[in-house]
Short mmCIF file of C-alpha atoms in Angstrom, two decimals:
data_model
loop_
_atom_site.label_atom_id
_atom_site.label_comp_id
_atom_site.label_asym_id
_atom_site.label_seq_id
_atom_site.Cartn_x
_atom_site.Cartn_y
_atom_site.Cartn_z
CA UNK A 1 0.15 0.13 0.06
CA UNK A 2 2.90 2.49 0.72
CA UNK A 3 4.56 1.84 -2.43
CA UNK A 4 1.40 2.60 -4.35
CA UNK A 5 0.72 6.28 -2.23
CA UNK A 6 4.46 6.58 -2.94
CA UNK A 7 3.79 5.96 -7.24
CA UNK A 8 0.72 7.92 -7.23
CA UNK A 9 2.74 11.15 -5.75
CA UNK A 10 5.99 10.34 -8.38
CA UNK A 11 3.07 10.23 -11.00
CA UNK A 12 0.51 14.05 -9.54
CA UNK A 13 4.08 15.62 -8.85
CA UNK A 14 4.76 14.69 -13.10
CA UNK A 15 1.24 16.00 -13.97
CA UNK A 16 1.24 20.39 -15.49
CA UNK A 17 -1.72 21.81 -14.43
CA UNK A 18 -1.46 24.13 -18.23
CA UNK A 19 -2.65 24.01 -21.17
CA UNK A 20 -0.74 25.66 -24.11
CA UNK A 21 -3.23 28.04 -26.58
CA UNK A 22 -1.70 29.13 -30.27
CA UNK A 23 -5.30 30.38 -31.75
CA UNK A 24 -8.34 32.33 -29.69
CA UNK A 25 -10.68 30.30 -30.86
CA UNK A 26 -8.23 28.15 -28.53
CA UNK A 27 -9.87 29.67 -26.03
CA UNK A 28 -13.13 29.19 -26.02
CA UNK A 29 -14.34 30.50 -22.26
CA UNK A 30 -17.36 32.10 -23.17
CA UNK A 31 -15.90 35.01 -21.57
CA UNK A 32 -12.90 37.20 -24.29
CA UNK A 33 -11.22 34.21 -24.50
CA UNK A 34 -7.82 34.92 -26.28
CA UNK A 35 -4.91 32.89 -26.44
CA UNK A 36 -1.82 35.24 -25.73
CA UNK A 37 1.38 35.35 -27.44
CA UNK A 38 3.62 35.68 -25.92
CA UNK A 39 2.94 33.28 -23.15
CA UNK A 40 1.18 29.82 -25.09
CA UNK A 41 -1.75 30.52 -21.91
CA UNK A 42 -5.60 32.07 -21.93
CA UNK A 43 -6.20 34.78 -20.72
CA UNK A 44 -10.24 36.18 -19.72
CA UNK A 45 -11.81 39.48 -19.66
CA UNK A 46 -11.29 40.33 -15.80
CA UNK A 47 -12.55 43.67 -14.75
CA UNK A 48 -10.46 43.45 -11.21
CA UNK A 49 -7.35 43.69 -13.14
CA UNK A 50 -6.29 46.88 -13.03
CA UNK A 51 -5.12 48.23 -16.80
CA UNK A 52 -6.01 45.66 -18.72
CA UNK A 53 -8.82 44.37 -16.95
CA UNK A 54 -7.77 40.53 -18.92
CA UNK A 55 -5.99 37.99 -16.06
CA UNK A 56 -5.51 34.14 -17.02
CA UNK A 57 -8.17 31.59 -16.99
CA UNK A 58 -7.76 28.35 -15.16
CA UNK A 59 -5.04 25.76 -16.14
CA UNK A 60 -2.37 29.25 -17.15
CA UNK A 61 0.30 26.75 -14.89
CA UNK A 62 1.93 29.41 -12.80
CA UNK A 63 0.20 32.32 -14.18
CA UNK A 64 -3.21 30.65 -13.17
CA UNK A 65 -5.39 33.92 -12.04
CA UNK A 66 -2.58 36.21 -12.47
CA UNK A 67 -2.93 39.65 -14.20
CA UNK A 68 -1.86 40.07 -17.70
CA UNK A 69 0.76 43.11 -17.89
CA UNK A 70 0.33 43.42 -21.43
CA UNK A 71 3.86 45.27 -21.46
CA UNK A 72 6.79 44.80 -24.33
CA UNK A 73 10.34 46.32 -23.75
CA UNK A 74 11.16 48.91 -26.36
CA UNK A 75 14.10 47.78 -28.33
CA UNK A 76 13.70 51.31 -29.39
CA UNK A 77 12.71 54.06 -27.96
CA UNK A 78 13.04 55.91 -31.22
CA UNK A 79 10.05 55.07 -32.60
CA UNK A 80 6.34 55.09 -32.35
CA UNK A 81 3.11 52.95 -31.94
CA UNK A 82 4.77 50.60 -30.07
CA UNK A 83 2.96 48.40 -26.47
CA UNK A 84 3.06 50.02 -23.23
CA UNK A 85 6.46 50.09 -22.29
CA UNK A 86 6.99 48.31 -18.78
CA UNK A 87 8.46 51.08 -16.14
CA UNK A 88 11.79 50.50 -15.85
CA UNK A 89 14.98 52.06 -17.64
CA UNK A 90 14.86 54.57 -19.55
CA UNK A 91 10.68 53.82 -19.17
CA UNK A 92 10.80 55.05 -15.70
CA UNK A 93 11.49 58.31 -17.23
CA UNK A 94 9.82 58.48 -19.17
CA UNK A 95 6.40 57.63 -17.68
CA UNK A 96 7.35 59.64 -14.32
CA UNK A 97 6.34 62.40 -16.89
CA UNK A 98 3.63 60.75 -19.73
CA UNK A 99 2.31 57.27 -17.46
CA UNK A 100 -0.05 56.51 -20.49
CA UNK A 101 3.59 55.50 -22.08
CA UNK A 102 3.61 52.87 -19.43
CA UNK A 103 -0.44 52.10 -19.67
CA UNK A 104 -1.64 52.52 -23.18
CA UNK A 105 0.66 52.76 -25.95
CA UNK A 106 4.19 53.86 -26.64
CA UNK A 107 3.11 57.36 -28.31
CA UNK A 108 4.27 60.33 -29.92
CA UNK A 109 5.11 62.86 -26.84
CA UNK A 110 6.79 59.02 -25.21
CA UNK A 111 9.71 59.28 -28.46
CA UNK A 112 9.96 63.46 -27.20
CA UNK A 113 10.28 62.20 -24.08
CA UNK A 114 12.64 59.65 -24.35
CA UNK A 115 15.36 61.70 -26.77
CA UNK A 116 15.31 65.25 -23.81
CA UNK A 117 15.02 62.10 -20.69
CA UNK A 118 17.11 59.18 -21.23
CA UNK A 119 21.18 60.34 -22.27
CA UNK A 120 21.52 57.31 -24.58
CA UNK A 121 18.42 57.97 -26.69
CA UNK A 122 19.87 59.36 -29.95
CA UNK A 123 17.66 58.86 -32.51
CA UNK A 124 17.63 59.58 -36.71
CA UNK A 125 14.80 61.19 -38.34
CA UNK A 126 12.65 59.30 -40.33
CA UNK A 127 10.28 61.33 -41.97
CA UNK A 128 7.82 59.63 -44.62
CA UNK A 129 5.76 61.73 -46.68
CA UNK A 130 2.96 61.84 -48.57
CA UNK A 131 2.76 64.85 -50.58
CA UNK A 132 -0.71 66.42 -52.51
CA UNK A 133 -0.25 68.62 -55.59
CA UNK A 134 -4.90 68.52 -55.82
CA UNK A 135 -6.07 66.51 -58.39
CA UNK A 136 -2.74 64.90 -59.42
CA UNK A 137 -1.21 61.80 -58.04
CA UNK A 138 0.40 62.08 -54.47
CA UNK A 139 4.35 62.27 -54.75
CA UNK A 140 5.43 59.58 -51.55
CA UNK A 141 9.05 60.64 -50.21
CA UNK A 142 11.15 58.90 -47.37
CA UNK A 143 12.97 62.00 -45.76
CA UNK A 144 15.57 61.29 -43.40
CA UNK A 145 18.55 63.01 -41.49
CA UNK A 146 20.90 61.31 -39.67
CA UNK A 147 22.14 63.93 -37.30
CA UNK A 148 24.75 65.58 -39.93
CA UNK A 149 22.77 65.31 -43.36
CA UNK A 150 19.62 65.51 -44.68
CA UNK A 151 19.17 62.36 -47.61
CA UNK A 152 15.23 61.59 -49.62
CA UNK A 153 14.58 59.27 -51.80
CA UNK A 154 11.55 59.57 -54.40
CA UNK A 155 8.55 56.50 -53.82
CA UNK A 156 7.03 56.44 -57.14
CA UNK A 157 6.37 52.43 -56.76
CA UNK A 158 3.66 53.19 -54.64
CA UNK A 159 0.57 55.05 -56.28
CA UNK A 160 -0.32 56.83 -52.85
CA UNK A 161 -0.48 56.42 -49.17
CA UNK A 162 2.85 56.18 -47.54
CA UNK A 163 3.99 55.67 -43.41
CA UNK A 164 6.69 54.56 -41.25
CA UNK A 165 5.18 51.02 -39.30
CA UNK A 166 6.51 49.96 -35.84
CA UNK A 167 9.64 48.15 -35.79
CA UNK A 168 8.38 43.70 -34.99
CA UNK A 169 8.33 42.50 -31.44
CA UNK A 170 11.76 43.21 -30.62
CA UNK A 171 13.27 44.07 -33.06
CA UNK A 172 14.85 48.15 -33.68
CA UNK A 173 13.82 49.24 -37.34
CA UNK A 174 10.59 51.42 -38.21
CA UNK A 175 9.56 50.12 -41.38
CA UNK A 176 8.41 51.93 -44.03
CA UNK A 177 5.39 51.12 -45.71
CA UNK A 178 3.06 52.86 -49.19
CA UNK A 179 0.29 50.67 -51.85
CA UNK A 180 1.77 50.11 -54.72
CA UNK A 181 -1.65 49.04 -56.30
CA UNK A 182 -5.07 48.56 -54.83
CA UNK A 183 -5.34 47.15 -52.01
CA UNK A 184 -1.59 46.21 -52.20
CA UNK A 185 0.24 47.18 -49.22
CA UNK A 186 3.79 46.21 -49.15
CA UNK A 187 5.92 46.28 -46.14
CA UNK A 188 9.80 47.16 -46.03
CA UNK A 189 12.77 47.41 -44.35
CA UNK A 190 16.67 46.00 -44.86
CA UNK A 191 15.45 42.56 -44.31
CA UNK A 192 13.89 42.68 -46.88
CA UNK A 193 9.41 42.88 -48.68
CA UNK A 194 6.81 41.83 -47.10
CA UNK A 195 3.27 42.44 -49.23
CA UNK A 196 -0.22 42.51 -47.78
CA UNK A 197 -3.42 42.22 -49.98
CA UNK A 198 -6.14 43.81 -48.26
CA UNK A 199 -9.74 44.64 -49.97
CA UNK A 200 -9.04 46.77 -53.38
CA UNK A 201 -12.34 48.21 -53.38
CA UNK A 202 -11.83 49.75 -50.42
CA UNK A 203 -10.48 53.84 -50.44
CA UNK A 204 -7.30 54.17 -47.59
CA UNK A 205 -7.56 56.63 -46.43
CA UNK A 206 -5.13 56.52 -43.08
CA UNK A 207 -2.54 53.81 -41.33
CA UNK A 208 -0.29 53.17 -38.47
CA UNK A 209 0.75 50.27 -36.35
CA UNK A 210 -0.37 50.40 -32.85
CA UNK A 211 -1.27 47.59 -30.31
CA UNK A 212 -5.08 48.16 -30.46
CA UNK A 213 -6.62 45.88 -28.10
CA UNK A 214 -3.55 45.37 -26.21
CA UNK A 215 -2.23 41.91 -26.85
CA UNK A 216 1.62 41.98 -27.89
CA UNK A 217 -0.01 41.65 -31.81
CA UNK A 218 2.09 43.51 -34.16
CA UNK A 219 -0.83 44.77 -35.33
CA UNK A 220 -1.20 47.62 -37.93
CA UNK A 221 -4.92 49.40 -38.45
CA UNK A 222 -6.40 51.46 -41.64
CA UNK A 223 -8.60 53.75 -42.06
CA UNK A 224 -11.10 53.36 -44.70
CA UNK A 225 -14.29 53.34 -47.09
CA UNK A 226 -16.30 51.25 -48.57
CA UNK A 227 -18.70 53.36 -52.02
CA UNK A 228 -20.33 49.74 -52.79
CA UNK A 229 -21.33 48.99 -49.19
CA UNK A 230 -21.09 52.36 -48.50
CA UNK A 231 -19.21 51.34 -45.13
CA UNK A 232 -16.99 53.97 -43.33
CA UNK A 233 -15.06 52.59 -40.17
CA UNK A 234 -11.42 50.77 -39.13
CA UNK A 235 -9.58 47.87 -40.49
CA UNK A 236 -7.77 46.25 -37.85
CA UNK A 237 -5.16 43.23 -39.33
CA UNK A 238 -2.28 41.61 -36.66
CA UNK A 239 0.49 40.66 -39.01
CA UNK A 240 1.19 37.02 -37.61
CA UNK A 241 -1.53 36.12 -37.60
CA UNK A 242 -3.87 34.68 -40.48
CA UNK A 243 -7.09 35.46 -39.74
CA UNK A 244 -9.36 37.93 -40.97
CA UNK A 245 -9.27 41.57 -40.69
CA UNK A 246 -11.57 42.88 -38.34
CA UNK A 247 -13.83 45.46 -38.92
CA UNK A 248 -15.11 48.27 -36.87
CA UNK A 249 -18.16 50.03 -38.42
CA UNK A 250 -17.75 54.09 -37.07
CA UNK A 251 -19.21 55.83 -39.38
CA UNK A 252 -16.13 58.31 -40.03
CA UNK A 253 -13.41 58.08 -42.22
CA UNK A 254 -10.55 60.91 -43.45
CA UNK A 255 -7.71 60.73 -40.27
CA UNK A 256 -7.12 58.53 -37.04
CA UNK A 257 -4.76 59.09 -33.92
CA UNK A 258 -4.77 57.51 -31.04
CA UNK A 259 -3.94 58.49 -28.02
CA UNK A 260 -5.67 58.05 -23.80
CA UNK A 261 -8.63 59.56 -22.60
CA UNK A 262 -8.56 60.58 -18.68
CA UNK A 263 -12.41 59.89 -17.31
CA UNK A 264 -14.28 62.25 -15.48
CA UNK A 265 -12.13 60.53 -12.31
CA UNK A 266 -9.22 61.42 -13.51
CA UNK A 267 -8.03 58.45 -14.76
CA UNK A 268 -6.29 56.41 -17.98
CA UNK A 269 -6.92 53.08 -19.11
CA UNK A 270 -4.61 50.81 -20.23
CA UNK A 271 -6.38 51.29 -24.07
CA UNK A 272 -5.49 53.49 -26.81
CA UNK A 273 -8.16 55.49 -27.28
CA UNK A 274 -8.96 57.92 -30.68
CA UNK A 275 -10.12 60.43 -32.25
CA UNK A 276 -11.61 60.32 -35.42
CA UNK A 277 -12.68 62.24 -38.73
CA UNK A 278 -14.13 62.67 -41.70
CA UNK A 279 -14.48 66.85 -43.35
CA UNK A 280 -14.52 69.15 -40.91
CA UNK A 281 -16.10 66.98 -37.87
CA UNK A 282 -13.96 65.18 -35.18
CA UNK A 283 -15.22 62.38 -33.56
CA UNK A 284 -13.80 60.81 -30.17
CA UNK A 285 -14.57 57.76 -29.14
CA UNK A 286 -13.04 54.55 -26.48
CA UNK A 287 -11.77 51.94 -26.80
CA UNK A 288 -11.67 48.97 -24.00
CA UNK A 289 -10.92 45.59 -22.84
CA UNK A 290 -15.43 44.20 -22.40
CA UNK A 291 -15.83 40.96 -24.68
CA UNK A 292 -17.72 43.25 -27.03
CA UNK A 293 -14.27 43.88 -27.51
CA UNK A 294 -16.60 47.92 -27.61
CA UNK A 295 -15.11 51.02 -29.69
CA UNK A 296 -18.02 53.33 -29.34
CA UNK A 297 -18.22 57.01 -29.67
CA UNK A 298 -17.53 58.06 -25.77
CA UNK A 299 -20.60 60.73 -25.46
CA UNK A 300 -22.91 62.90 -28.21
CA UNK A 301 -21.84 65.52 -26.69
CA UNK A 302 -18.19 64.97 -27.13
CA UNK A 303 -18.33 65.57 -30.95
CA UNK A 304 -16.60 68.65 -32.39
CA UNK A 305 -16.75 70.51 -35.54
CA UNK A 306 -14.34 72.50 -37.48
CA UNK A 307 -16.22 75.59 -39.57
CA UNK A 308 -17.78 73.08 -42.26
CA UNK A 309 -17.11 76.84 -44.77
CA UNK A 310 -13.32 76.70 -45.00
CA UNK A 311 -12.21 73.55 -47.90
CA UNK A 312 -9.07 75.75 -49.48
CA UNK A 313 -6.98 72.44 -50.47
CA UNK A 314 -8.33 68.89 -51.68
CA UNK A 315 -8.67 67.81 -48.84
CA UNK A 316 -10.63 69.68 -47.07
CA UNK A 317 -9.91 71.83 -43.38
CA UNK A 318 -8.92 68.91 -41.26
CA UNK A 319 -5.61 68.72 -41.27
CA UNK A 320 -3.99 66.93 -38.25
CA UNK A 321 -4.13 65.60 -34.62
CA UNK A 322 -1.72 65.98 -32.37
CA UNK A 323 -1.48 64.23 -28.86
CA UNK A 324 0.47 66.42 -26.22
CA UNK A 325 0.87 67.34 -22.23
CA UNK A 326 0.01 70.79 -23.00
CA UNK A 327 -0.62 71.60 -19.19
CA UNK A 328 1.58 69.74 -17.24
CA UNK A 329 -0.66 67.89 -15.47
CA UNK A 330 0.82 64.20 -17.22
CA UNK A 331 -2.30 63.34 -19.00
CA UNK A 332 -2.16 62.87 -22.40
CA UNK A 333 -4.64 66.92 -24.24
CA UNK A 334 -5.94 66.48 -27.65
CA UNK A 335 -4.47 69.36 -29.74
CA UNK A 336 -6.47 69.51 -33.38
CA UNK A 337 -4.87 71.99 -36.02
CA UNK A 338 -8.02 72.68 -39.09
CA UNK A 339 -9.84 75.83 -39.60
CA UNK A 340 -10.04 76.69 -36.46
CA UNK A 341 -6.93 75.10 -33.07
CA UNK A 342 -9.68 73.37 -31.17
CA UNK A 343 -7.72 72.42 -27.74
CA UNK A 344 -8.95 70.07 -25.60
CA UNK A 345 -7.25 68.94 -21.54
CA UNK A 346 -8.18 66.93 -19.11
CA UNK A 347 -11.66 64.51 -19.18
CA UNK A 348 -12.72 65.85 -22.56
CA UNK A 349 -16.13 67.09 -23.92
CA UNK A 350 -17.62 69.86 -26.70
CA UNK A 351 -16.15 72.49 -25.74
CA UNK A 352 -12.20 73.64 -25.85
CA UNK A 353 -10.08 74.86 -23.36
CA UNK A 354 -9.00 77.04 -26.80
CA UNK A 355 -10.69 77.61 -30.07
CA UNK A 356 -7.58 79.19 -32.06
CA UNK A 357 -8.76 81.28 -35.50
CA UNK A 358 -7.60 83.59 -37.91
CA UNK A 359 -4.48 84.98 -38.96
CA UNK A 360 -2.26 85.77 -35.77
CA UNK A 361 -4.46 83.09 -34.14
CA UNK A 362 -7.00 84.78 -31.44
CA UNK A 363 -9.68 83.32 -29.64
CA UNK A 364 -11.42 86.31 -30.78
CA UNK A 365 -12.78 84.91 -33.99
CA UNK A 366 -12.29 88.05 -35.59
CA UNK A 367 -11.88 86.94 -39.08
CA UNK A 368 -13.24 84.98 -42.19
CA UNK A 369 -13.75 82.08 -41.12
CA UNK A 370 -12.89 80.11 -44.73
CA UNK A 371 -9.67 82.00 -45.16
CA UNK A 372 -7.34 79.85 -42.42
CA UNK A 373 -6.28 76.84 -41.80
CA UNK A 374 -3.79 75.29 -39.76
CA UNK A 375 -0.68 72.30 -40.08
CA UNK A 376 0.90 72.00 -36.30
CA UNK A 377 3.03 70.48 -34.14
CA UNK A 378 3.60 70.14 -30.12
CA UNK A 379 7.17 72.03 -28.48
CA UNK A 380 7.65 69.77 -25.63
CA UNK A 381 8.32 72.45 -22.90
CA UNK A 382 9.44 72.41 -18.78
CA UNK A 383 6.29 73.03 -17.99
CA UNK A 384 4.30 71.32 -20.54
CA UNK A 385 3.59 71.84 -23.77
CA UNK A 386 3.81 74.85 -27.11
CA UNK A 387 1.71 75.08 -30.39
CA UNK A 388 3.86 75.30 -32.77
CA UNK A 389 0.66 75.62 -35.98
CA UNK A 390 2.13 77.19 -39.31
CA UNK A 391 -1.62 78.82 -40.87
CA UNK A 392 -2.62 78.27 -44.97
CA UNK A 393 -4.58 81.61 -45.83
CA UNK A 394 -6.14 81.32 -48.79
CA UNK A 395 -6.22 82.39 -51.43
CA UNK A 396 -3.13 83.89 -50.52
CA UNK A 397 0.08 82.09 -49.46
CA UNK A 398 2.18 82.73 -46.80
CA UNK A 399 5.31 80.99 -44.98
CA UNK A 400 4.53 81.22 -40.73
CA UNK A 401 5.06 79.89 -37.75
CA UNK A 402 3.31 81.17 -34.67
CA UNK A 403 5.00 79.29 -31.28
CA UNK A 404 2.07 79.36 -29.27
CA UNK A 405 1.18 79.57 -25.27
CA UNK A 406 -1.90 78.17 -23.65
CA UNK A 407 -2.50 79.05 -19.90
CA UNK A 408 -5.55 77.53 -18.26
CA UNK A 409 -7.12 80.62 -17.31
CA UNK A 410 -8.44 80.12 -21.85
CA UNK A 411 -6.19 83.37 -22.78
CA UNK A 412 -3.31 82.59 -25.08
CA UNK A 413 0.54 84.41 -25.73
CA UNK A 414 2.39 83.98 -29.44
CA UNK A 415 4.85 85.27 -30.94
CA UNK A 416 6.44 84.56 -34.25
CA UNK A 417 9.04 82.18 -35.26
CA UNK A 418 11.72 84.11 -37.83
CA UNK A 419 11.74 81.16 -40.71
CA UNK A 420 14.06 81.57 -43.11
CA UNK A 421 14.85 83.43 -46.63
CA UNK A 422 12.33 81.47 -49.23
CA UNK A 423 12.54 82.31 -53.18
CA UNK A 424 9.06 80.68 -53.92
CA UNK A 425 6.87 83.87 -52.95
CA UNK A 426 3.32 81.75 -52.41
CA UNK A 427 4.53 78.81 -50.59
CA UNK A 428 3.57 77.83 -47.10
CA UNK A 429 3.97 75.69 -44.20
CA UNK A 430 1.65 72.49 -44.89
CA UNK A 431 3.71 70.03 -42.10
CA UNK A 432 5.12 70.45 -38.80
CA UNK A 433 7.40 68.56 -36.70
CA UNK A 434 8.76 67.90 -33.94
CA UNK A 435 11.96 65.55 -32.50
CA UNK A 436 15.81 65.78 -31.44
CA UNK A 437 17.14 65.58 -34.49
CA UNK A 438 21.12 66.43 -34.12
CA UNK A 439 21.22 64.22 -30.24
CA UNK A 440 21.39 67.33 -27.77
CA UNK A 441 18.78 66.10 -25.63
CA UNK A 442 16.74 69.25 -26.98
CA UNK A 443 14.02 69.24 -29.61
CA UNK A 444 14.32 70.75 -32.95
CA UNK A 445 12.25 71.61 -35.34
CA UNK A 446 11.87 71.03 -38.86
CA UNK A 447 9.16 72.25 -41.34
CA UNK A 448 8.27 71.49 -44.82
CA UNK A 449 6.99 74.51 -47.15
CA UNK A 450 4.06 73.27 -50.49
CA UNK A 451 7.71 73.66 -53.06
CA UNK A 452 9.44 70.48 -50.44
CA UNK A 453 11.68 72.96 -49.30
CA UNK A 454 12.69 72.35 -45.47
CA UNK A 455 13.50 75.19 -42.45
CA UNK A 456 15.31 73.79 -39.26
CA UNK A 457 16.17 74.82 -36.38
CA UNK A 458 18.08 72.94 -34.47
CA UNK A 459 18.04 74.10 -30.84
CA UNK A 460 22.17 73.29 -30.66
CA UNK A 461 22.31 76.15 -32.90
CA UNK A 462 19.63 78.67 -30.71
CA UNK A 463 18.20 77.29 -27.74
CA UNK A 464 15.53 80.32 -28.50
CA UNK A 465 14.19 78.91 -31.66
CA UNK A 466 14.58 82.36 -33.79
CA UNK A 467 17.51 81.00 -36.13
CA UNK A 468 15.76 78.25 -39.71
CA UNK A 469 18.27 77.36 -42.35
CA UNK A 470 16.87 76.15 -45.51
CA UNK A 471 17.12 72.34 -46.65
CA UNK A 472 16.02 71.33 -50.17
CA UNK A 473 16.44 68.02 -49.98
CA UNK A 474 13.43 67.37 -51.99
CA UNK A 475 12.66 67.94 -55.84
CA UNK A 476 9.09 67.67 -56.83
CA UNK A 477 8.16 66.20 -60.28
CA UNK A 478 6.93 69.07 -61.19
CA UNK A 479 7.48 72.09 -59.11
CA UNK A 480 4.75 74.64 -61.40
CA UNK A 481 2.00 74.33 -59.00
CA UNK A 482 2.30 74.22 -55.08
CA UNK A 483 1.99 71.15 -53.33
CA UNK A 484 -1.42 72.20 -51.01
CA UNK A 485 -1.66 68.85 -49.02
CA UNK A 486 1.35 66.67 -47.13
CA UNK A 487 1.06 64.06 -44.58
CA UNK A 488 3.56 62.27 -42.49
CA UNK A 489 4.45 60.16 -40.84
CA UNK A 490 7.54 60.08 -38.05
CA UNK A 491 9.60 56.49 -36.88
CA UNK A 492 13.81 56.55 -36.10
CA UNK A 493 16.33 54.38 -34.82
CA UNK A 494 18.06 54.28 -33.02
CA UNK A 495 21.73 55.44 -33.31
#
């Protein structure tokens, strides 16, 4: 009897109480079961878990019942679009200033903070440019700065829209992507080319990398319009899975931008939220971990609108959105650039903190609202952020750049930053980028005008940003008519 008991105990010790999965359907738990890529264990919805609200299911060995964290240490702090980072090393410093970088996602705001706060983080700068000139075919460029010089490559093999995607898991190199044909996306890196077949009947307007589901998978999001089906939405594609894409029907499609919303209690969850646009309107969408994988309009009252009457250029009045900490409260704010500049801080409501119009920018709205449009970016400061805004005055075009400080009492302070002298008399600034170009751990400013010429202010040359240098690394294919819209996607690699 003693021998039999000993044998039974020995056999029991060899039994491992775990179940390994390969795909989500292996986790048939009835409550949002999912197979996690990093562990091959099943997780399920658990509102008791902070941040991700997911826990490992039973039979997950030592992980059973523990909360799914869903963070990944970036091998490249210079590239946005990656999952949130664990709070250690450089990321701990960054997340002390911007907690969303360790809870929701590694965004462009996180990159800028890492470039300033982490001595070991120096990056090259890579800018994917889609430049439009009316109804003519767009020009696609890959513009780079290696710390000392600019280089540019024209990608005439693509028919529309190029962007930089985040590095693959455990990788450092950002990937350059563009559409070679309708529904055929080509993703390039030094290791080769990958072709992704999408729906050729859809018009794709925007694309980016994002850990949308907080599952640490290589995920791309595409903003699309399906005219035949009368559907506008976002297509979610997992590059490391053979599963079919998932569609989010949001009934708008032109631009999408993701950040982290602050709720009415001042809290931020672990799922990236969005602002999505069509024509002159924009909606704020909340993302979450629920069983139905919700992605819904936050509240009817959160809808915003730029002036719908202003339509210079082919792209309509909405130009770009930025997520940055404007007021220094360690939370991401939402800044929209279009026919006006709309700044939402704290819990986003229908009424922005300030709504700026005219040239020079003003809160008084005394000008003709059909004449001015803005492009812009955010320059981080020790106490928050400054708005950099370039007006597009229609029909006249001038090269101007304003630096705007927004105050809590709904007032602003504005100054003009002196751009370099240009021979182009009909140019305007169509893109503004902020990155540490030269590795001095201070942000620098890049503007791109309607003839694809650059103005660059290096903080190492002048920390007040009053000295701009002019560069012409790109030569437009036809220069008789200026560009009227430029879209940029920014990334970088450690150097």
